[in-house]
Coordinates of C-alpha atoms in Angstrom, one line a residue:
X741 CA -20.0 59.3 6.3
X742 CA -19.3 59.3 10.0
X743 CA -20.8 61.9 12.5
X744 CA -18.3 64.5 13.4
X745 CA -19.6 66.2 16.6
X746 CA -16.4 67.8 17.8
X747 CA -15.9 69.3 14.7
X748 CA -19.3 70.5 14.7
X749 CA -19.1 72.1 18.1
X750 CA -15.9 73.6 17.4
X751 CA -17.5 75.4 14.2
X752 CA -20.2 76.7 16.4
X753 CA -17.8 77.8 18.9
X754 CA -16.6 80.3 16.3
X755 CA -19.7 81.2 14.9
X756 CA -19.9 79.0 12.1
X757 CA -22.3 76.8 11.1
X758 CA -21.5 73.1 9.9
X759 CA -22.2 72.1 6.7
X760 CA -26.2 70.7 6.9
X761 CA -26.4 67.2 6.8
X762 CA -28.8 66.1 4.0
X763 CA -30.9 62.9 3.9
X764 CA -32.2 60.6 1.6
X765 CA -35.4 61.2 -0.4
X766 CA -38.3 58.4 0.3
X767 CA -38.2 56.0 -2.8
X768 CA -41.7 55.9 -4.6
X769 CA -41.9 51.8 -3.6
X770 CA -40.7 50.0 -0.3
X771 CA -37.1 48.7 -0.3
X772 CA -36.9 45.0 0.5
X773 CA -33.6 43.6 1.7
X774 CA -33.0 40.2 0.6
X775 CA -30.2 38.3 3.0
X776 CA -27.2 35.9 1.7
X777 CA -26.5 32.3 2.8
X778 CA -26.8 31.6 6.5
X779 CA -28.1 34.7 6.7
X780 CA -31.6 35.3 8.8
X781 CA -31.6 38.0 11.7
X782 CA -27.7 37.9 12.4
X783 CA -24.5 36.9 10.7
X784 CA -21.4 36.0 12.7
X785 CA -22.9 37.4 15.5
X786 CA -24.0 40.5 14.0
X787 CA -27.5 41.8 13.1
X788 CA -27.8 41.5 9.5
X789 CA -28.5 44.7 7.4
X790 CA -27.1 46.8 10.8
X791 CA -24.7 49.0 11.9
X792 CA -21.9 47.6 14.6
X793 CA -24.3 48.4 17.2
X794 CA -27.3 46.4 15.5
X795 CA -29.5 48.9 14.5
X796 CA -31.3 48.2 11.2
X797 CA -30.1 50.6 8.5
X798 CA -33.9 50.9 7.3
X799 CA -34.9 52.1 11.2
X800 CA -36.5 55.6 10.5
X801 CA -36.5 58.3 13.4
X802 CA -40.1 58.0 13.2
X803 CA -40.4 54.9 14.3
X804 CA -37.6 54.5 16.9
X805 CA -35.2 56.8 19.3
X806 CA -32.1 54.9 17.7
X807 CA -32.6 55.2 13.9
X808 CA -31.0 56.0 10.7
X809 CA -31.0 60.0 10.6
X810 CA -30.2 59.7 6.7
X811 CA -33.2 58.4 5.8
X812 CA -36.7 59.9 5.2
X813 CA -39.1 59.4 8.2
X814 CA -41.6 57.8 6.0
X815 CA -39.4 55.4 4.1
X816 CA -40.8 52.1 3.8
X817 CA -38.5 48.7 4.1
X818 CA -38.8 45.2 4.6
X819 CA -36.4 42.6 5.4
X820 CA -37.1 39.2 3.6
X821 CA -36.5 36.0 5.8
X822 CA -35.9 32.9 3.4
X823 CA -34.2 29.3 4.2
X824 CA -30.7 30.2 5.2
X825 CA -29.2 27.3 3.4
X826 CA -30.9 26.5 -0.1
X827 CA -30.7 26.8 -3.8
X828 CA -31.7 29.9 -4.9
X829 CA -34.6 28.5 -6.7
X830 CA -36.1 27.7 -3.2
X831 CA -34.9 30.9 -1.5
X832 CA -36.2 33.2 -4.6
X833 CA -39.6 31.5 -4.3
X834 CA -39.8 31.9 -0.8
X835 CA -38.4 35.6 -1.1
X836 CA -41.5 36.2 -3.6
X837 CA -44.0 34.7 -1.3
X838 CA -42.5 37.2 1.5
X839 CA -42.7 40.3 -0.8
X840 CA -46.5 39.4 -2.2
X841 CA -47.5 39.0 1.4
X842 CA -45.6 42.3 2.4
X843 CA -47.3 44.4 -0.6
X844 CA -50.6 43.2 0.2
X845 CA -50.1 44.4 4.2
X846 CA -49.0 47.7 3.0
X847 CA -50.9 48.4 -0.2
X848 CA -47.8 48.6 -2.6
X849 CA -48.0 47.7 -6.3
X850 CA -44.3 47.8 -6.7
X851 CA -40.9 47.0 -4.9
X852 CA -37.2 47.7 -5.2
X853 CA -35.0 44.7 -3.7
X854 CA -31.4 45.1 -2.3
X855 CA -29.9 41.6 -2.3
X856 CA -26.6 41.0 -0.6
X857 CA -24.4 37.7 -1.4
X858 CA -26.6 34.9 -2.6
X859 CA -29.7 37.3 -1.8
X860 CA -28.9 39.1 -5.3
X861 CA -29.6 35.9 -7.0
X862 CA -32.6 35.1 -5.0
X863 CA -33.9 38.6 -5.9
X864 CA -33.7 37.8 -9.6
X865 CA -35.9 34.7 -9.0
X866 CA -38.3 36.7 -7.1
X867 CA -38.5 39.1 -9.8
X868 CA -39.2 36.7 -12.2
X869 CA -41.7 34.7 -10.0
X870 CA -43.7 38.2 -9.0
X871 CA -44.1 39.5 -12.8
X872 CA -45.5 35.8 -13.8
X873 CA -47.9 35.9 -10.9
X874 CA -49.1 40.0 -11.1
X875 CA -48.8 39.9 -15.3
X876 CA -46.6 43.1 -14.9
X877 CA -43.1 44.2 -14.0
X878 CA -43.4 44.3 -9.9
X879 CA -39.6 45.0 -9.1
X880 CA -38.6 48.6 -10.3
X881 CA -34.6 48.9 -9.1
X882 CA -33.0 45.7 -8.2
X883 CA -29.5 46.0 -6.4
X884 CA -27.2 43.3 -5.5
X885 CA -24.0 43.7 -3.3
X886 CA -21.1 41.4 -3.1
X887 CA -23.3 38.5 -5.2
X888 CA -21.7 35.4 -6.7
X889 CA -23.6 35.9 -10.1
X890 CA -21.0 33.8 -11.5
X891 CA -20.1 31.4 -8.5
X892 CA -17.9 31.8 -5.7
X893 CA -14.5 29.4 -5.5
X894 CA -15.0 28.9 -1.8
X895 CA -18.0 27.0 -2.7
X896 CA -16.5 24.4 -4.7
X897 CA -13.4 24.2 -2.3
X898 CA -15.8 23.2 0.8
X899 CA -17.7 20.7 -1.7
X900 CA -14.4 19.5 -3.1
X901 CA -13.2 18.7 0.6
X902 CA -9.9 20.5 -0.2
X903 CA -7.3 20.6 2.7
X904 CA -8.7 21.9 5.8
X905 CA -12.3 20.7 5.0
X906 CA -13.5 17.7 6.5
X907 CA -17.3 17.8 6.0
X908 CA -19.2 20.4 4.1
X909 CA -21.8 20.8 6.8
X910 CA -19.1 21.4 9.3
X911 CA -17.3 24.0 7.4
X912 CA -20.4 26.1 6.4
X913 CA -21.2 25.7 10.1
X914 CA -17.7 27.3 11.3
X915 CA -18.6 30.5 9.1
X916 CA -22.5 30.7 9.6
X917 CA -23.1 29.3 12.8
X918 CA -25.6 26.8 14.4
X919 CA -28.4 28.0 11.7
X920 CA -27.2 25.2 9.3
X921 CA -28.7 22.7 11.5
X922 CA -32.5 24.5 11.4
X923 CA -35.1 22.4 9.6
X924 CA -35.7 23.1 5.9
X925 CA -31.7 23.5 5.3
X926 CA -30.0 21.8 2.5
X927 CA -26.3 22.9 2.9
X928 CA -25.3 20.7 -0.3
X929 CA -27.8 22.6 -2.5
X930 CA -26.8 26.0 -1.0
X931 CA -23.2 25.4 -1.9
X932 CA -23.9 23.7 -5.3
X933 CA -26.0 27.0 -6.3
X934 CA -22.8 28.8 -6.0
X935 CA -20.8 27.0 -8.2
X936 CA -20.7 28.1 -11.7
X937 CA -21.3 24.9 -13.8
X938 CA -23.4 22.0 -12.7
X939 CA -21.3 20.4 -9.4
X940 CA -22.4 16.7 -10.2
X941 CA -23.7 15.2 -13.2
X942 CA -25.0 12.1 -11.4
X943 CA -26.9 13.8 -8.5
X944 CA -30.3 13.9 -10.7
X945 CA -30.5 17.9 -10.8
X946 CA -28.9 20.6 -12.8
X947 CA -27.5 23.4 -10.2
X948 CA -25.0 26.3 -10.4
X949 CA -25.0 29.8 -11.1
X950 CA -24.7 29.3 -15.1
X951 CA -28.1 27.4 -15.5
X952 CA -29.7 29.8 -12.9
X953 CA -28.6 32.9 -14.7
X954 CA -29.9 31.4 -17.9
X955 CA -33.5 30.3 -16.2
X956 CA -33.5 33.8 -14.1
X957 CA -31.9 36.4 -16.7
X958 CA -31.6 40.1 -16.7
X959 CA -34.7 41.3 -18.4
X960 CA -36.6 44.5 -18.5
X961 CA -40.0 42.6 -18.0
X962 CA -38.9 41.4 -14.5
X963 CA -37.3 44.2 -13.2
X964 CA -36.9 47.8 -14.5
X965 CA -33.3 48.4 -13.6
X966 CA -30.7 46.2 -12.6
X967 CA -27.4 47.4 -10.8
X968 CA -24.6 46.0 -8.5
X969 CA -21.9 46.8 -6.2
X970 CA -18.4 45.0 -6.4
X971 CA -16.6 44.8 -3.0
X972 CA -13.0 43.6 -2.9
X973 CA -10.4 43.9 0.3
X974 CA -7.2 42.3 1.2
X975 CA -4.7 41.8 4.3
X976 CA -5.7 42.3 7.9
X977 CA -8.8 44.7 7.2
X978 CA -10.7 41.5 6.0
X979 CA -13.2 39.9 8.5
X980 CA -11.3 37.5 10.7
X981 CA -13.3 34.6 9.5
X982 CA -12.6 35.2 6.0
X983 CA -9.0 36.2 6.6
X984 CA -8.5 32.7 8.2
X985 CA -10.2 31.1 4.9
X986 CA -7.5 33.3 2.5
X987 CA -4.6 32.4 4.8
X988 CA -5.0 28.7 5.6
X989 CA -7.5 27.3 3.3
X990 CA -8.2 28.9 0.0
X991 CA -6.9 32.4 -1.5
X992 CA -9.1 33.5 -4.6
X993 CA -7.4 34.8 -7.5
X994 CA -10.8 36.5 -9.3
X995 CA -10.0 38.9 -11.7
X996 CA -9.0 37.6 -14.6
X997 CA -11.2 37.1 -17.9
X998 CA -12.4 34.1 -19.7
X999 CA -16.0 32.8 -20.6
X1000 CA -17.1 30.1 -18.5
X1001 CA -15.2 28.3 -15.6
X1002 CA -11.8 28.3 -17.4
X1003 CA -9.9 27.4 -14.4
X1004 CA -12.1 24.8 -12.8
X1005 CA -12.4 27.0 -9.6
X1006 CA -15.9 27.2 -9.3
X1007 CA -16.4 30.5 -10.5
X1008 CA -16.9 32.0 -14.0
X1009 CA -13.6 33.3 -15.5
X1010 CA -10.1 32.5 -14.2
X1011 CA -7.3 33.9 -12.3
X1012 CA -4.8 36.2 -13.7
X1013 CA -2.1 34.5 -12.0
X1014 CA -1.5 36.4 -8.9
X1015 CA -4.1 35.7 -6.2
X1016 CA -2.6 38.2 -3.6
X1017 CA -4.0 41.2 -5.1
X1018 CA -7.4 43.1 -4.0
X1019 CA -9.7 40.8 -6.6
X1020 CA -11.8 39.1 -3.9
X1021 CA -14.0 40.1 -0.9
X1022 CA -12.9 36.9 1.1
X1023 CA -15.9 34.8 -0.6
X1024 CA -16.2 36.2 -4.1
X1025 CA -14.2 37.4 -6.8
X1026 CA -14.9 40.7 -8.8
X1027 CA -15.2 38.4 -11.7
X1028 CA -18.4 37.4 -10.5
X1029 CA -20.1 40.2 -9.3
X1030 CA -21.1 42.9 -11.5
X1031 CA -24.9 42.3 -12.8
X1032 CA -26.6 45.3 -15.0
X1033 CA -25.0 48.7 -14.0
X1034 CA -21.9 48.8 -12.1
X1035 CA -22.4 51.3 -9.1
X1036 CA -20.1 54.0 -7.6
X1037 CA -19.9 54.7 -3.8
X1038 CA -18.5 58.2 -3.0
X1039 CA -18.0 59.2 0.6
X1040 CA -18.2 62.8 1.5
X1041 CA -16.5 64.6 5.0
X1042 CA -19.3 67.2 5.6
X1043 CA -22.1 66.3 3.0
X1044 CA -24.1 63.2 2.1
X1045 CA -22.6 60.0 0.8
X1046 CA -23.7 59.2 -2.7
X1047 CA -24.1 56.4 -5.1
X1048 CA -24.1 56.9 -8.9
X1049 CA -24.0 54.8 -12.0
X1050 CA -20.2 53.8 -13.1
X1051 CA -20.2 54.9 -16.7
X1052 CA -16.7 53.6 -17.2
X1053 CA -17.7 50.0 -17.3
X1054 CA -20.5 48.9 -19.8
X1055 CA -23.8 47.5 -18.4
X1056 CA -23.8 43.4 -17.8
X1057 CA -26.9 42.4 -19.7
X1058 CA -25.8 38.5 -20.0
X1059 CA -24.4 37.1 -16.9
X1060 CA -22.8 34.2 -18.6
X1061 CA -21.1 36.2 -21.4
X1062 CA -19.3 39.3 -19.4
X1063 CA -16.9 41.7 -21.0
X1064 CA -13.4 41.7 -20.1
X1065 CA -14.1 44.8 -18.4
X1066 CA -16.6 43.5 -16.3
X1067 CA -14.8 40.8 -14.9
X1068 CA -11.5 42.5 -14.6
X1069 CA -11.7 46.3 -13.8
X1070 CA -11.3 47.7 -10.4
X1071 CA -13.3 50.5 -11.2
X1072 CA -15.6 51.8 -8.4
X1073 CA -14.6 48.7 -6.0
X1074 CA -15.7 49.3 -2.6
X1075 CA -12.9 48.5 -0.1
X1076 CA -15.0 46.4 2.3
X1077 CA -15.0 42.4 2.6
X1078 CA -18.1 40.3 2.0
X1079 CA -19.4 40.7 5.5
X1080 CA -18.6 44.4 6.4
X1081 CA -21.3 45.6 4.0
X1082 CA -24.2 44.0 5.9
X1083 CA -23.0 45.3 9.3
X1084 CA -20.3 42.9 10.6
X1085 CA -17.8 44.6 12.6
X1086 CA -16.0 46.3 14.2
X1087 CA -14.8 48.6 11.3
X1088 CA -15.0 52.3 10.1
X1089 CA -17.7 51.4 7.4
X1090 CA -20.8 53.9 8.0
X1091 CA -23.5 51.5 7.0
X1092 CA -26.5 53.5 7.8
X1093 CA -25.3 56.2 5.3
X1094 CA -24.3 53.6 2.7
X1095 CA -27.9 52.5 2.6
X1096 CA -29.0 56.0 2.5
X1097 CA -27.2 56.9 -0.3
X1098 CA -28.5 53.8 -2.1
X1099 CA -31.9 54.6 -1.2
X1100 CA -31.6 58.2 -2.7
X1101 CA -30.1 56.5 -5.9
X1102 CA -33.1 54.0 -6.1
X1103 CA -35.6 57.0 -5.8
X1104 CA -34.1 58.6 -8.6
X1105 CA -35.0 55.8 -11.1
X1106 CA -38.1 54.0 -9.2

């Protein structure tokens, strides 16, 4: 919800009090943020997990003047920092190490994880590693945002060097910046991770989302609750960088049903024959994004925004065998592109309240 100071002043002038602005309750366990490909501290020049002005959405008013006033002053948050360009097998292990160190520093026995894009896949790997190390379920609630659980057509388009792409590294650098040239990065491994099937049978390693899902499944042993947000947007509202992909390189057709990658576009499922509808967020089709429960985000003009479980779409337990509804339903789709939900602007999306509402949801289950 955006603040309405003028309206509040007008109400006070007439002797009326505006509706109280409620905040999210503190979660039982800390919330860990896991960034996507190319992320670290920022993405496309904007702070990752921030609002349009660079404020981290987990900043409490107890710790800073510029803060997220919709979260509890004692809310604990931690931002993981993993290799920007790598497979989720590598990044997920890095994330597990980060989380384990953080838990030791604050004395936490469990955590919740919110992962954006590839970070949602990394989170599943991390949850599994932490359970194996600790011997119990460390991750309470695991939430993915705009994650390519069944692959991204853009990744395969770039790897295939389709029209407009002269180099895999150069193409990824165009959208993710110079971070791609940092030590330890492997742009090819990162891109191959986001293709549904094994991209190359001759490279000596089996890669892709399909085998990753098999090795890092949804399992109550690794996380107590799995849930996901699905995002899609079209037209000029899409971030300029993603809009250029759509208009000049590749327009995703991401809301048709089919098991496996039936149209060989790099993502599980197939298109419905019309790529111009609101079926993707610029990088990922809606038929790749649901994991576990689908979440519904509801904005409120005066009160506190809310996140609830969408009961219209069934729980997605097997990421390699979703139902038709899980791959094609537009129910509860958030009208935002792939980057807007983590703070890339300018836009009208209220990132601080969105994540505060998510904290409230997590707190009701952790």
